[in-house]
Coordinates of C-alpha atoms in Angstrom, one line a residue:
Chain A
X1 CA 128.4 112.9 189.4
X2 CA 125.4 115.5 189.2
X3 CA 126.8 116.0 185.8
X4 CA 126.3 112.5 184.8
X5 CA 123.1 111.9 186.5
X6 CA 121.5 114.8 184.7
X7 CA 123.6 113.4 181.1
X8 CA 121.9 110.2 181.5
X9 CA 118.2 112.0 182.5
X10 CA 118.6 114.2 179.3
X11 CA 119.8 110.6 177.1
X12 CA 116.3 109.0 178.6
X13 CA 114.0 112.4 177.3
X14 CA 115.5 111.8 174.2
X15 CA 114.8 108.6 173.6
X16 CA 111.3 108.8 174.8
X17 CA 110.5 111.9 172.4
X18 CA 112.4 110.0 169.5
X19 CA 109.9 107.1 170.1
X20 CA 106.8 109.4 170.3
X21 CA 107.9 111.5 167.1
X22 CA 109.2 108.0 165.4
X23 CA 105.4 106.8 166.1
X24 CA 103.3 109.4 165.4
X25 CA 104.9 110.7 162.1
X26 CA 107.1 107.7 161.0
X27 CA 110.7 107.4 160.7
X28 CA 111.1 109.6 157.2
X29 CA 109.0 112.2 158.4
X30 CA 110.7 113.0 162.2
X31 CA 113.0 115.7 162.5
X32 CA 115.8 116.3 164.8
X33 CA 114.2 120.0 165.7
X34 CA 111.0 118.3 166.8
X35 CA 112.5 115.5 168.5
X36 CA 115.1 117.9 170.7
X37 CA 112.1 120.2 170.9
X38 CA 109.6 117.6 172.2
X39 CA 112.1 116.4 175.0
X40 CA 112.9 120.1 176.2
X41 CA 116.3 120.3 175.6
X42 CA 118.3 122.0 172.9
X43 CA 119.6 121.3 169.7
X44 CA 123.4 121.2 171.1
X45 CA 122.7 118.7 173.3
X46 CA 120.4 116.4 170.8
X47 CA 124.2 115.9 168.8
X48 CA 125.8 115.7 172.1
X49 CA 124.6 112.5 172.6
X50 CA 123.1 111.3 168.9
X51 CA 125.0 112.5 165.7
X52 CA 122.3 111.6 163.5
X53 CA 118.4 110.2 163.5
X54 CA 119.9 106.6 162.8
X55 CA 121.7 106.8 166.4
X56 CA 118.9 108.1 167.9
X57 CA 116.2 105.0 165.9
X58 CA 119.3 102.3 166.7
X59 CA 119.2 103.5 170.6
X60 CA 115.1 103.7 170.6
X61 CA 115.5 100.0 169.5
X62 CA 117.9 98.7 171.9
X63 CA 115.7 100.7 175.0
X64 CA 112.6 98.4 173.3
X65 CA 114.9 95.1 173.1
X66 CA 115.9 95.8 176.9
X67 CA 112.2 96.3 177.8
X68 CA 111.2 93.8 176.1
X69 CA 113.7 91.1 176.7
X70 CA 113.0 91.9 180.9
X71 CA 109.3 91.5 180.6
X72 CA 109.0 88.0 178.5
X73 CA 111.3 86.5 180.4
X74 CA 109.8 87.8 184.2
X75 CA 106.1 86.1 182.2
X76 CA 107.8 83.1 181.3
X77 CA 109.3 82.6 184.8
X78 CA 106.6 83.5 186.5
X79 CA 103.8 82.1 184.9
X80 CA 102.8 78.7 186.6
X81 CA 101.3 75.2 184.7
X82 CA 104.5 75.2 182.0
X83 CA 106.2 76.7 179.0
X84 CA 103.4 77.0 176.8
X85 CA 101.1 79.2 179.8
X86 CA 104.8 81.0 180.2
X87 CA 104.7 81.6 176.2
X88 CA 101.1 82.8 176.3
X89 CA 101.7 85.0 179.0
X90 CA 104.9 86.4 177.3
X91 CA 103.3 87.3 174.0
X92 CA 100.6 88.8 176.6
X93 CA 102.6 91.0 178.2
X94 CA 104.8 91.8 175.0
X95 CA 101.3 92.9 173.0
X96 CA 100.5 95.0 176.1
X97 CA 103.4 97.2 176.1
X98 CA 103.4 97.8 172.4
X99 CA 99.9 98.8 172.7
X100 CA 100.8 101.1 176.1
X101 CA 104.9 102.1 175.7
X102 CA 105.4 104.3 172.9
X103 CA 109.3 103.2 173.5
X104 CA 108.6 99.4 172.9
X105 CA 105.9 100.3 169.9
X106 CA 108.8 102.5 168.1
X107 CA 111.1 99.6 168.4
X108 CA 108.7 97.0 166.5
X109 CA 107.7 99.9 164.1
X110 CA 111.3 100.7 163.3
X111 CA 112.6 97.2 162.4
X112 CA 109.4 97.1 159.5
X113 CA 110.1 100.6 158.7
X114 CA 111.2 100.5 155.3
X115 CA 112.4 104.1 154.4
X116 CA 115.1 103.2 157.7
X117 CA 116.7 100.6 155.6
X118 CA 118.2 99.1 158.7
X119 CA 117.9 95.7 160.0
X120 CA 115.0 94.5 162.0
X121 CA 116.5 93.7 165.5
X122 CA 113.4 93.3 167.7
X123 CA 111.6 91.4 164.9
X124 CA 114.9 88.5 164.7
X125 CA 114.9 88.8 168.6
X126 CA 111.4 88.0 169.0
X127 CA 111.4 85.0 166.6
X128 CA 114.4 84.2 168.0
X129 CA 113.0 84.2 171.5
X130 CA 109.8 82.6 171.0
X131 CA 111.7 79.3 168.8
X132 CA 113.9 78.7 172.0
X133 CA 110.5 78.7 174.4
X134 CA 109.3 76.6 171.9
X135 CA 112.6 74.2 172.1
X136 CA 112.5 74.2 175.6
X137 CA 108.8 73.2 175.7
X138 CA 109.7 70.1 173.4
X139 CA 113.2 69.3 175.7
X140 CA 110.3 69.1 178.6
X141 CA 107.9 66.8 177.1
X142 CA 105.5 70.2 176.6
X143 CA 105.0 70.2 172.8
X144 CA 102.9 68.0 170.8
X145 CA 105.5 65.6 168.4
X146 CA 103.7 66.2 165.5
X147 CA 104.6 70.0 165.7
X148 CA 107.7 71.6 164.9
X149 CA 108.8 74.3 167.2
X150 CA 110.2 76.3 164.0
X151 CA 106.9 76.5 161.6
X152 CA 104.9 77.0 165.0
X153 CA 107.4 80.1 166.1
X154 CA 107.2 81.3 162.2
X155 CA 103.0 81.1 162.8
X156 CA 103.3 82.5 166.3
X157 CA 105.7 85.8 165.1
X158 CA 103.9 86.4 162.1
X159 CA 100.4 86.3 163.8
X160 CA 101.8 88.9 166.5
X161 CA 103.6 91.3 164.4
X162 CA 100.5 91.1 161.7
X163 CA 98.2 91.8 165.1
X164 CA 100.8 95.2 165.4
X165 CA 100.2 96.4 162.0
X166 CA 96.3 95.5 161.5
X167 CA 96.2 97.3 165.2
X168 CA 97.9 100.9 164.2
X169 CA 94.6 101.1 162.2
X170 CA 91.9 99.3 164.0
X171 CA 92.6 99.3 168.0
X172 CA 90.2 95.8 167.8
X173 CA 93.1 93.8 166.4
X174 CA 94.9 94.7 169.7
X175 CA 92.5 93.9 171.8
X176 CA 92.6 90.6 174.2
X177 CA 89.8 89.2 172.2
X178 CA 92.1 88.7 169.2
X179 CA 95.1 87.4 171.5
X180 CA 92.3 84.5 173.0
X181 CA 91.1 83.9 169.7
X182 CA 95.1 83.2 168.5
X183 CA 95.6 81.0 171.3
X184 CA 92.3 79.0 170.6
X185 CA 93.2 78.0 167.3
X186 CA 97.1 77.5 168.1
X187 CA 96.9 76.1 171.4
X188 CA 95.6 72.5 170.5
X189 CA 98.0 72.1 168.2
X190 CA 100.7 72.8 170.4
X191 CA 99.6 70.9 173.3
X192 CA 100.9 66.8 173.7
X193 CA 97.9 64.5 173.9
X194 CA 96.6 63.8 176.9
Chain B
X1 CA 86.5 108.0 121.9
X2 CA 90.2 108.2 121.2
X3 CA 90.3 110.8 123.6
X4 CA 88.2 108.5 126.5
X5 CA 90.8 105.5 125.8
X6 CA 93.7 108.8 126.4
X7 CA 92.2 109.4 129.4
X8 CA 91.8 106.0 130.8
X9 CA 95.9 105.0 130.0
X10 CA 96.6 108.2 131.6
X11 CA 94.8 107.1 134.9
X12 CA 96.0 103.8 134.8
X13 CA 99.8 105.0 134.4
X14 CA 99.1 107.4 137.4
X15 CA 97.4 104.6 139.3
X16 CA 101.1 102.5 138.5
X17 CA 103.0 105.0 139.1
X18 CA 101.3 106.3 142.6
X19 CA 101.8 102.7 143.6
X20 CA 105.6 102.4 143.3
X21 CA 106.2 106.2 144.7
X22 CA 104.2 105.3 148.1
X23 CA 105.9 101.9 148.0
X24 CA 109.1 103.5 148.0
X25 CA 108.6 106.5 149.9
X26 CA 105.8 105.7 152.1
X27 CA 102.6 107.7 151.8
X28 CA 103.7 110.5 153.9
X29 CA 106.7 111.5 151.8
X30 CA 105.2 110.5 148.6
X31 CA 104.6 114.1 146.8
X32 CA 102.2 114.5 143.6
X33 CA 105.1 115.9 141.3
X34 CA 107.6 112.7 141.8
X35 CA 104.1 111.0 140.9
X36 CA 103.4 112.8 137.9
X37 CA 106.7 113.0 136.6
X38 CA 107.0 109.1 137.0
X39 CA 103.8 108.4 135.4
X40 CA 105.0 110.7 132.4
X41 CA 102.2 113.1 132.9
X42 CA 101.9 116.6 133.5
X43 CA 101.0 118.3 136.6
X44 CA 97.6 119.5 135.1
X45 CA 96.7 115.9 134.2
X46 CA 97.6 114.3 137.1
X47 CA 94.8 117.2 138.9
X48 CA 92.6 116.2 136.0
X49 CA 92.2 112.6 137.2
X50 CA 93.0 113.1 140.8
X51 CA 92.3 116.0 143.0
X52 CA 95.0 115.5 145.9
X53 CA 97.2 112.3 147.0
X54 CA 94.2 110.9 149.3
X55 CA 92.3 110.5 146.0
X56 CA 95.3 108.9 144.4
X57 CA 95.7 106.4 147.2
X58 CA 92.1 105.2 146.9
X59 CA 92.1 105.2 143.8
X60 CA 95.8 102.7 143.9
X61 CA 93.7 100.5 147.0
X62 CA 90.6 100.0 145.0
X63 CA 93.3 99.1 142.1
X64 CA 95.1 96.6 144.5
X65 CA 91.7 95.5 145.8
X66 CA 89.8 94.4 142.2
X67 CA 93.2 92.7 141.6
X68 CA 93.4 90.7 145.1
X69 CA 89.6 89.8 144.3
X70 CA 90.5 88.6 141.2
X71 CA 93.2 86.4 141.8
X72 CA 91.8 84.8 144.7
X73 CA 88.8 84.3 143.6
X74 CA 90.1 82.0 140.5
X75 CA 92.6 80.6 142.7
X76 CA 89.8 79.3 145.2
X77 CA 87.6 78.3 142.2
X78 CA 90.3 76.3 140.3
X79 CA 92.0 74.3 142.9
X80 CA 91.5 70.4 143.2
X81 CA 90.8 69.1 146.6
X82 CA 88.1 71.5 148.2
X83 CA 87.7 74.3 150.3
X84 CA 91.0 74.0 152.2
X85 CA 93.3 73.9 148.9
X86 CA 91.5 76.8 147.6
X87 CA 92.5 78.9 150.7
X88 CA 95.9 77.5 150.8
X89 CA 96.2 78.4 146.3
X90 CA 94.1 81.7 147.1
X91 CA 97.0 82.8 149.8
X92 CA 100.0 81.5 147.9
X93 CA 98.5 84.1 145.0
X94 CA 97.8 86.8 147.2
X95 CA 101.5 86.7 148.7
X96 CA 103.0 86.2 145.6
X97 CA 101.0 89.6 144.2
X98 CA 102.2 91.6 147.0
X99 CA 105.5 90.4 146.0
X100 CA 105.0 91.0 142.5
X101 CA 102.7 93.4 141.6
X102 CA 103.2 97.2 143.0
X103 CA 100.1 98.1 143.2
X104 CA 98.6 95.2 145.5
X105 CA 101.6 95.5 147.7
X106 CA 100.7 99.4 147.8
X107 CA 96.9 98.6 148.3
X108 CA 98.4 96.5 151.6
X109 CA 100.7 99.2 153.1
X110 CA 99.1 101.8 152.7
X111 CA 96.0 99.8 154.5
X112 CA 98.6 99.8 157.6
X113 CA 99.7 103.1 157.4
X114 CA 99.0 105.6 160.3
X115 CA 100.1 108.5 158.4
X116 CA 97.5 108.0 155.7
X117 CA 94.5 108.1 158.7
X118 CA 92.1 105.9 156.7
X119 CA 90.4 103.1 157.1
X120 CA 92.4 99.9 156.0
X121 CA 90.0 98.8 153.1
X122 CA 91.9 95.9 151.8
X123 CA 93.0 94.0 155.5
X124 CA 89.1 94.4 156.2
X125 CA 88.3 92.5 152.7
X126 CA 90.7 90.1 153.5
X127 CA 90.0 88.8 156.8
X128 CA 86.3 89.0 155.2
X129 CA 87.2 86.8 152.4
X130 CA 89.6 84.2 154.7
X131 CA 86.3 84.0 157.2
X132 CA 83.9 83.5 154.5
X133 CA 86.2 80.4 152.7
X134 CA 86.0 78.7 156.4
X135 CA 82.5 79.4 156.6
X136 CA 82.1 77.7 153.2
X137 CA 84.5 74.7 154.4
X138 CA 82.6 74.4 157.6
X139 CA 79.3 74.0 155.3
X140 CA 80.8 71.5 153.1
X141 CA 82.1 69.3 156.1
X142 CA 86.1 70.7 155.1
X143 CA 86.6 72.2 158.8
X144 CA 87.3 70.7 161.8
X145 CA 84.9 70.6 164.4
X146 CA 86.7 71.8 167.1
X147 CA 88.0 75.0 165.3
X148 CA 86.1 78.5 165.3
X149 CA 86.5 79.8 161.5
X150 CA 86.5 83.4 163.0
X151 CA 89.4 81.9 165.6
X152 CA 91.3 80.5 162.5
X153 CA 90.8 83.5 159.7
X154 CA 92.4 85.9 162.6
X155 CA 95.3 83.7 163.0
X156 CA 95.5 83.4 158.6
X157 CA 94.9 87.0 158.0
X158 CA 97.3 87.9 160.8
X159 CA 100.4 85.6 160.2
X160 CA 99.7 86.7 156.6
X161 CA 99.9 90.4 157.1
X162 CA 102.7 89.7 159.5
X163 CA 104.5 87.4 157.0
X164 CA 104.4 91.1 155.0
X165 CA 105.7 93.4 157.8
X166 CA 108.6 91.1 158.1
X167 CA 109.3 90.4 154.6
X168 CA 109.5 94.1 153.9
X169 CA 113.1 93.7 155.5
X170 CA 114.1 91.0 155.0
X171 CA 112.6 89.1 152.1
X172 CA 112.8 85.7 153.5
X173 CA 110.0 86.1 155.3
X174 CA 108.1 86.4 152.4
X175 CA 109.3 83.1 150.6
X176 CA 107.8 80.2 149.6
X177 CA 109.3 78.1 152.5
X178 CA 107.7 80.2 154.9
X179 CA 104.1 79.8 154.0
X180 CA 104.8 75.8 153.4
X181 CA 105.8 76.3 157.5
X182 CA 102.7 78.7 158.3
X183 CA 100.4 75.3 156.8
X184 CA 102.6 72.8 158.3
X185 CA 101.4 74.4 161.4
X186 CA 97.8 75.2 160.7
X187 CA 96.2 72.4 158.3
X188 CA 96.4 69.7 160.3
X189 CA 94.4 72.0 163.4
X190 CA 91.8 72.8 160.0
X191 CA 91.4 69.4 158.4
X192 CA 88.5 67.1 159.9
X193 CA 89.6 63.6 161.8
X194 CA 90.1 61.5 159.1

């Protein structure tokens, strides 16, 4: 039992030192040596539990997908007035822990990580994910008829992810500034007439 | 003369060259002899013309950026219907270029590449030239009242940018069908009440 507890303490380093190397030098450029070295354990037990860097980027993403599936969907329920304000504060919270877990960043930077050749999990989730709060705002009279929930999850996925990538250079196109001024432009076209 | 006109085909192919290594490598692992050897040139030449892979990359985004500039400033200039047509002609080139042309889609990664620690020249002339095309619409009475142009060229550059990230995976993304989706969503917020 000890033995497991401390297997499953060692699995967590990992993964968290995976995602710091994966972010700061990019998925070609991390080693194994720095990644085992990083999380203070040894070599042996980096292969114990991942053969390769591939096992160790696919389990980075499905930490990030876990993370991220719990925290949209505690916004979504939680946030009061309707699915849009639960969709707002979704893409909220989701922008805030790419900007503040390197776990959940790693996982969106892996799926548009070319030189992984992989597929982009998190990226189909969230599109995936934002389309059915769209559906559902539409099945509860919460989405303006003239919209469709596709093209306006397509806009909404590609203006978040494009936030991501303008905001690994410049920390301003993380801010919450940028998030209002998304919401400003898309919100009146979602919203039903009064 | 003949030996000015050398030099000049000798940049440019290192300029071409550069483009496709970074694309396909990423900057990071990108290395000056895989460069020089694709571009046909020796080592000495390649130092000749460029004094290290940061000068290179400059030297590919000012490439990708006289190219962008070029294309959508025809596109906007030649289109029939105004302002908002020109933006919609001027992004369909732009995407179509990153697509297309290695060394614009190299001028746009390696804009959103940590590992290169620059400034991201080309996504700062882009959301400039998206912002000044509302501004213009706004003048001519082609923008909505109710919409900010700085609001509305965060939301284009974005979803275009995004659009990018996730068409670097999976190609979709970077189709035609998508962008017809990302104005189904955003022209009618742009256009003016009838």
């Amino acid at each position: 039992m000890v033995k497991q507890a401390r297997a499953a303490v060692t699995r967590q380093a990992l993964i968290s030192a995976a995602a710091e190397v994966f972010g700061a030098d990019g998925y070609a450029m991390a080693t194994l040596p720095v990644i085992s070295g990083r999380a203070g354990v040894s070599s042996g037990a980096l292969h114990f539990h991942f053969p390769n860097k591939d096992a160790l980027a696919a389990a980075v993403e499905d930490a990030a997908a876990e993370s991220a599936l719990a925290l949209t969907e505690e916004s979504a329920l939680t946030a009061e007035g309707g699915r849009l304000p639960g969709l707002v504060a979704a893409v909220g919270r989701l922008m805030d822990a790419v900007t503040d877990d390197p776990v959940v960043r790693a996982g969106f930077r892996l799926g548009g990580d070319p030189s992984r050749k992989s597929e982009a999990k998190l990226h189909d989730w969230w599109y995936e994910w934002v389309r059915d709060a769209l559906v559902q705002a539409r099945a509860d009279g919460e989405l303006a008829e003239d919209v469709s929930a596709e093209d306006a999850a397509v806009v909404i996925v590609a203006a978040t992810l494009g936030l991501e990538t303008l905001g690994a250079v410049d920390r301003y196109w993380r801010s919450a500034e940028r998030l209002v001024q998304l919401w400003s432009f898309a919100l009146p076209r979602l919203s039903p007439a009064e």
